[in-house]
């Protein structure tokens, strides 16, 4: 039998199974209730759309409700959620723009003749226009994809009337009632503002920066999580003065040694840091600039300075307030998030939640997408596979990028004890840094492993160029039970930075210098 015949046979069987599943559900539903939809998804972001499309692929009738409230300065966007519109995609494009700016100056050291390179600068208007044109093209493709896949898209703000009824508030304020056997909440979150006079009136967030009409100029970024560091990083790379205000620690939730190295590398790039401080007021001056006042959280000493822009990146709030969850009997709510079990169920069995709205899970687009798909398969194709939220790889797109997968050094020691954890580490010298004579002092990586046996790898951490590309494959390796024995018997690809993981020979316990003599040592 040919491969094509086998494929056709398998495809036919799959369609038959999906039809049977749908028929069984329809018959079951008809015996008790008559609903308009098998599934309603509230929220048109990555997780919600993935869940909706997968459900339709398995024979369900699905509607998606999606509505974006404008930011305080009026920014709004189309379908696709945070990632597409004001998150991962425009952030990566801005990051790439800043890297290209640095590369232009480096090119001369490789022999490229670039006239008047000292006058090379970014055009903010052209950059934001290019970014927004791409975002809008993705919005259009997303709508077409939903139409082609027979997902009904409703541009309305959803709230619960009862456990099986969702009301969509349309743009003209009219209301449309919809009923469904199952409902998935995938509304995500939006940035918080600090409780300081003038913060909301005069500040912006990551929801605004990628389409900001005027140049940001001298910018204070309040918050030192990954969003804050990424925004400060690309702003500095684009030629703007950038300062980061840190309330407590940098990159909370990440390995703290790596977090501090990232911060130090940003200081080397010329990014300023104000530590242990919170904003107390934002006052607009006659010339339109902003007087930002703050105080030290330890000493109560105060300070102030004039900036052109203040960008708040002080955390995100789950969008639960508009849902009227009490009407559906959903009570599993904590800290503006929804608490779910391992099946993504709320306390109401037919109401689920995926993505950034659920409490205690990684707030990452690929996590939401995968969880949404698996949920749809469990609901409509008889699957029993649940989402594994452990060992999810991620990257911080700081000027010198940081990627990791698995446990931090602190978490491993907390769980297993210092005597049972071995940390292999090393500095390294990227070949592409040599001719431009770029600093290599912060290019560093480490593997956190069990000390016994073949030394199962608990976490990998890397700071350096193209960190996300480096870490993706290692993410699969960690999932597959990677050990130090396997890692150190893997032949690296030379000359790359990823191969440095295969050459980790020095442990922290040994006290030896982890700095290599050459790129090949």
Coordinates of C-alpha atoms in Angstrom, one line a residue, residues 13-324:
X13 CA -10.9 7.2 9.7
X14 CA -10.1 10.5 11.5
X15 CA -13.1 12.2 9.9
X16 CA -15.4 9.2 10.7
X17 CA -14.3 9.3 14.3
X18 CA -14.9 13.0 14.5
X19 CA -18.3 12.7 13.0
X20 CA -19.1 9.9 15.5
X21 CA -18.0 12.0 18.4
X22 CA -20.0 14.9 17.3
X23 CA -23.1 12.8 16.7
X24 CA -22.8 11.3 20.2
X25 CA -22.5 14.7 21.8
X26 CA -25.4 16.0 19.8
X27 CA -27.6 13.1 20.7
X28 CA -26.6 13.4 24.4
X29 CA -27.2 17.2 24.4
X30 CA -30.6 16.8 22.6
X31 CA -31.9 14.5 25.4
X32 CA -31.4 17.2 28.0
X33 CA -30.9 20.7 26.6
X34 CA -30.8 22.5 23.3
X35 CA -27.9 24.9 23.1
X36 CA -26.9 27.1 20.2
X37 CA -23.3 26.1 20.4
X38 CA -21.2 23.2 21.7
X39 CA -18.6 25.7 22.8
X40 CA -18.3 29.4 23.4
X41 CA -14.9 30.9 23.9
X42 CA -14.7 34.2 25.6
X43 CA -11.5 35.9 24.4
X44 CA -9.8 36.0 21.0
X45 CA -6.2 35.7 22.0
X46 CA -3.8 32.8 21.3
X47 CA -5.2 30.3 23.7
X48 CA -8.9 31.0 23.0
X49 CA -8.4 30.9 19.2
X50 CA -6.4 27.7 19.4
X51 CA -9.1 26.0 21.5
X52 CA -11.9 27.2 19.2
X53 CA -10.2 26.0 16.0
X54 CA -9.3 22.7 17.5
X55 CA -12.9 22.2 18.7
X56 CA -14.3 22.9 15.2
X57 CA -11.7 20.5 13.7
X58 CA -13.3 17.9 16.0
X59 CA -16.8 18.5 14.9
X60 CA -18.0 21.1 17.4
X61 CA -20.1 24.2 16.7
X62 CA -18.1 27.1 18.2
X63 CA -18.4 30.9 18.7
X64 CA -15.6 33.2 19.8
X65 CA -16.3 36.5 21.6
X66 CA -13.6 39.1 21.5
X67 CA -13.5 42.8 22.4
X68 CA -10.7 45.1 23.3
X69 CA -11.2 48.0 25.6
X70 CA -9.1 51.0 24.7
X71 CA -6.2 51.9 27.0
X72 CA -6.4 55.2 29.0
X73 CA -4.7 57.0 26.1
X74 CA -7.0 55.4 23.5
X75 CA -4.9 52.6 22.0
X76 CA -6.9 49.7 20.7
X77 CA -6.3 46.8 18.3
X78 CA -7.8 43.9 16.4
X79 CA -8.3 40.2 16.9
X80 CA -5.4 38.0 18.1
X81 CA -4.9 39.0 21.7
X82 CA -1.9 40.4 23.4
X83 CA 0.8 38.4 21.7
X84 CA -0.1 39.4 18.2
X85 CA -1.0 43.0 18.8
X86 CA 0.9 44.4 21.9
X87 CA 3.1 41.6 23.0
X88 CA 5.5 39.0 21.6
X89 CA 5.3 39.9 17.9
X90 CA 5.7 43.7 18.0
X91 CA 8.2 43.3 20.8
X92 CA 10.4 41.0 18.8
X93 CA 10.2 43.3 15.8
X94 CA 11.3 46.3 17.9
X95 CA 14.1 44.1 19.4
X96 CA 15.2 43.1 16.0
X97 CA 15.2 46.8 14.9
X98 CA 17.5 47.7 17.8
X99 CA 19.9 44.7 17.0
X100 CA 20.1 45.9 13.3
X101 CA 21.1 49.4 14.5
X102 CA 24.0 47.9 16.4
X103 CA 24.9 45.6 13.5
X104 CA 25.2 48.6 11.1
X105 CA 28.0 50.0 13.3
X106 CA 29.6 46.6 13.6
X107 CA 29.6 46.1 9.9
X108 CA 32.4 48.6 9.3
X109 CA 34.7 46.4 11.4
X110 CA 34.1 43.6 8.9
X111 CA 35.0 45.7 5.9
X112 CA 31.7 47.2 4.9
X113 CA 32.1 50.8 3.8
X114 CA 29.1 52.6 5.4
X115 CA 29.2 56.4 4.6
X116 CA 28.4 58.7 7.5
X117 CA 27.6 55.9 9.8
X118 CA 27.8 58.2 12.7
X119 CA 24.6 59.8 11.5
X120 CA 22.7 56.5 11.3
X121 CA 19.6 56.6 13.5
X122 CA 16.1 55.0 13.7
X123 CA 13.0 56.8 12.4
X124 CA 10.4 56.1 15.0
X125 CA 7.4 56.9 12.8
X126 CA 8.6 54.6 10.0
X127 CA 9.4 51.8 12.5
X128 CA 6.0 51.9 14.2
X129 CA 4.3 52.1 10.9
X130 CA 6.1 49.0 9.7
X131 CA 5.3 47.1 12.9
X132 CA 1.6 48.1 12.8
X133 CA 1.3 47.1 9.2
X134 CA 2.5 43.7 10.0
X135 CA 0.2 43.4 13.1
X136 CA -2.8 44.5 10.9
X137 CA -1.9 41.9 8.3
X138 CA -1.9 39.2 11.0
X139 CA -5.3 40.5 12.3
X140 CA -6.7 40.1 8.7
X141 CA -5.2 36.6 8.3
X142 CA -6.6 35.6 11.7
X143 CA -10.1 36.7 10.7
X144 CA -9.9 34.9 7.4
X145 CA -8.6 31.7 9.1
X146 CA -11.6 31.8 11.6
X147 CA -14.0 32.2 8.7
X148 CA -12.4 29.3 6.7
X149 CA -12.5 27.0 9.7
X150 CA -16.1 27.9 10.4
X151 CA -15.5 29.5 13.8
X152 CA -18.1 32.2 14.4
X153 CA -16.4 35.4 15.4
X154 CA -18.4 37.9 17.4
X155 CA -16.8 41.3 18.2
X156 CA -18.5 41.7 21.5
X157 CA -17.6 41.9 25.2
X158 CA -18.8 38.7 26.9
X159 CA -20.3 38.2 30.3
X160 CA -22.3 35.4 32.0
X161 CA -26.0 35.6 32.4
X162 CA -26.2 32.0 33.8
X163 CA -24.0 28.9 33.7
X164 CA -24.8 28.2 30.1
X165 CA -25.7 31.7 28.8
X166 CA -23.2 34.3 27.7
X167 CA -24.2 37.8 26.7
X168 CA -22.2 39.7 24.1
X169 CA -22.2 43.5 24.5
X170 CA -21.7 44.8 20.9
X171 CA -20.0 48.0 19.8
X172 CA -23.3 49.8 19.6
X173 CA -24.1 48.7 23.2
X174 CA -26.8 46.2 22.1
X175 CA -26.7 42.8 23.7
X176 CA -26.8 39.4 22.1
X177 CA -27.5 36.2 24.2
X178 CA -25.7 33.0 23.3
X179 CA -26.0 29.5 24.9
X180 CA -23.5 26.7 24.9
X181 CA -22.9 23.3 26.5
X182 CA -19.3 24.2 27.3
X183 CA -17.7 27.6 27.9
X184 CA -14.0 28.5 27.9
X185 CA -12.7 31.7 29.5
X186 CA -9.6 33.0 27.7
X187 CA -9.7 36.7 28.3
X188 CA -6.0 37.1 29.4
X189 CA -4.9 40.2 31.2
X190 CA -3.9 43.8 30.8
X191 CA -1.1 45.9 32.4
X192 CA -1.5 47.4 35.9
X193 CA -0.8 51.0 36.8
X194 CA 0.7 52.0 40.2
X195 CA -1.4 53.8 42.7
X196 CA 0.3 57.1 42.2
X197 CA -1.2 60.5 41.2
X198 CA -0.9 61.1 37.5
X199 CA 0.2 57.6 36.6
X200 CA -2.9 56.7 34.6
X201 CA -3.4 60.2 33.1
X202 CA 0.2 60.6 31.9
X203 CA 1.8 57.1 31.7
X204 CA 1.7 54.5 29.1
X205 CA 2.2 50.7 29.1
X206 CA 3.3 48.0 26.7
X207 CA -0.2 48.2 25.3
X208 CA 0.8 51.7 23.9
X209 CA 4.5 51.7 23.1
X210 CA 4.4 49.8 19.8
X211 CA 2.0 52.2 18.2
X212 CA 3.1 55.4 20.0
X213 CA 2.8 58.3 17.6
X214 CA 5.5 60.5 19.0
X215 CA 9.1 59.5 19.7
X216 CA 9.3 58.2 23.3
X217 CA 12.5 60.3 24.0
X218 CA 14.0 60.0 27.4
X219 CA 12.0 57.2 29.0
X220 CA 11.6 55.8 32.6
X221 CA 10.5 52.2 32.5
X222 CA 8.9 51.4 35.9
X223 CA 9.2 47.6 36.6
X224 CA 12.0 45.1 36.2
X225 CA 10.2 42.1 35.0
X226 CA 10.8 40.7 31.5
X227 CA 8.5 43.2 29.9
X228 CA 10.2 46.2 31.5
X229 CA 13.7 45.0 30.6
X230 CA 12.7 44.2 27.1
X231 CA 11.2 47.6 26.5
X232 CA 14.1 49.5 28.1
X233 CA 16.5 47.4 26.0
X234 CA 15.0 48.1 22.6
X235 CA 14.4 51.7 23.4
X236 CA 18.1 52.1 24.3
X237 CA 19.1 50.2 21.1
X238 CA 17.0 52.6 19.1
X239 CA 18.9 55.5 20.5
X240 CA 16.7 56.7 23.3
X241 CA 17.8 57.4 26.9
X242 CA 16.3 54.6 29.0
X243 CA 16.1 54.1 32.8
X244 CA 14.6 51.1 34.7
X245 CA 13.1 51.6 38.1
X246 CA 13.3 48.4 40.2
X247 CA 11.0 48.0 43.2
X248 CA 12.6 44.9 44.7
X249 CA 14.5 42.5 42.5
X250 CA 15.1 42.1 38.7
X251 CA 13.3 39.3 36.9
X252 CA 11.3 37.9 39.8
X253 CA 10.7 34.2 39.3
X254 CA 13.8 33.7 37.2
X255 CA 17.2 32.4 38.3
X256 CA 18.6 35.4 40.3
X257 CA 22.2 34.9 39.3
X258 CA 21.2 35.1 35.7
X259 CA 18.8 38.0 36.3
X260 CA 21.6 40.1 37.8
X261 CA 23.9 39.3 35.0
X262 CA 21.2 40.5 32.5
X263 CA 20.9 43.7 34.5
X264 CA 24.7 44.2 34.6
X265 CA 24.9 43.7 30.9
X266 CA 22.2 46.3 30.4
X267 CA 24.1 48.8 32.5
X268 CA 27.1 48.2 30.3
X269 CA 24.9 49.1 27.3
X270 CA 24.2 52.4 28.9
X271 CA 20.8 51.7 30.5
X272 CA 20.3 53.3 33.9
X273 CA 18.8 51.6 36.9
X274 CA 17.1 53.1 40.0
X275 CA 17.0 50.4 42.7
X276 CA 14.6 49.9 45.6
X277 CA 12.2 52.7 44.4
X278 CA 8.5 53.2 43.7
X279 CA 6.9 56.1 41.8
X280 CA 5.0 58.5 44.1
X281 CA 3.7 61.0 41.4
X282 CA 3.7 61.9 37.8
X283 CA 3.3 65.6 37.0
X284 CA 3.0 67.0 33.5
X285 CA 5.0 70.1 32.9
X286 CA 4.2 73.2 30.7
X287 CA 6.5 71.9 28.0
X288 CA 4.7 68.5 28.0
X289 CA 7.4 66.6 29.7
X290 CA 6.9 64.6 32.9
X291 CA 8.3 65.2 36.4
X292 CA 8.5 61.8 38.0
X293 CA 8.9 61.6 41.7
X294 CA 9.8 58.5 43.7
X295 CA 10.9 57.2 47.1
X296 CA 13.3 54.6 48.2
X297 CA 11.4 51.6 49.7
X298 CA 14.1 51.0 52.3
X299 CA 15.3 54.5 53.3
X300 CA 12.3 56.6 52.4
X301 CA 14.6 59.0 50.6
X302 CA 13.0 60.8 47.7
X303 CA 14.1 61.7 44.2
X304 CA 12.7 63.2 41.0
X305 CA 13.7 63.8 37.4
X306 CA 12.2 65.0 34.2
X307 CA 11.4 62.4 31.5
X308 CA 9.6 62.5 28.1
X309 CA 7.8 59.2 28.7
X310 CA 7.0 57.0 31.6
X311 CA 6.2 53.4 30.8
X312 CA 4.7 51.2 33.5
X313 CA 5.5 47.5 33.5
X314 CA 4.5 46.7 37.1
X315 CA 2.6 43.5 36.4
X316 CA -0.6 42.4 34.7
X317 CA -4.2 42.0 35.9
X318 CA -6.5 39.2 34.9
X319 CA -9.7 40.5 33.2
X320 CA -12.2 38.9 35.5
X321 CA -14.2 42.0 36.4
X322 CA -16.4 42.2 33.3
X323 CA -17.3 38.5 33.2
X324 CA -19.9 38.5 36.0

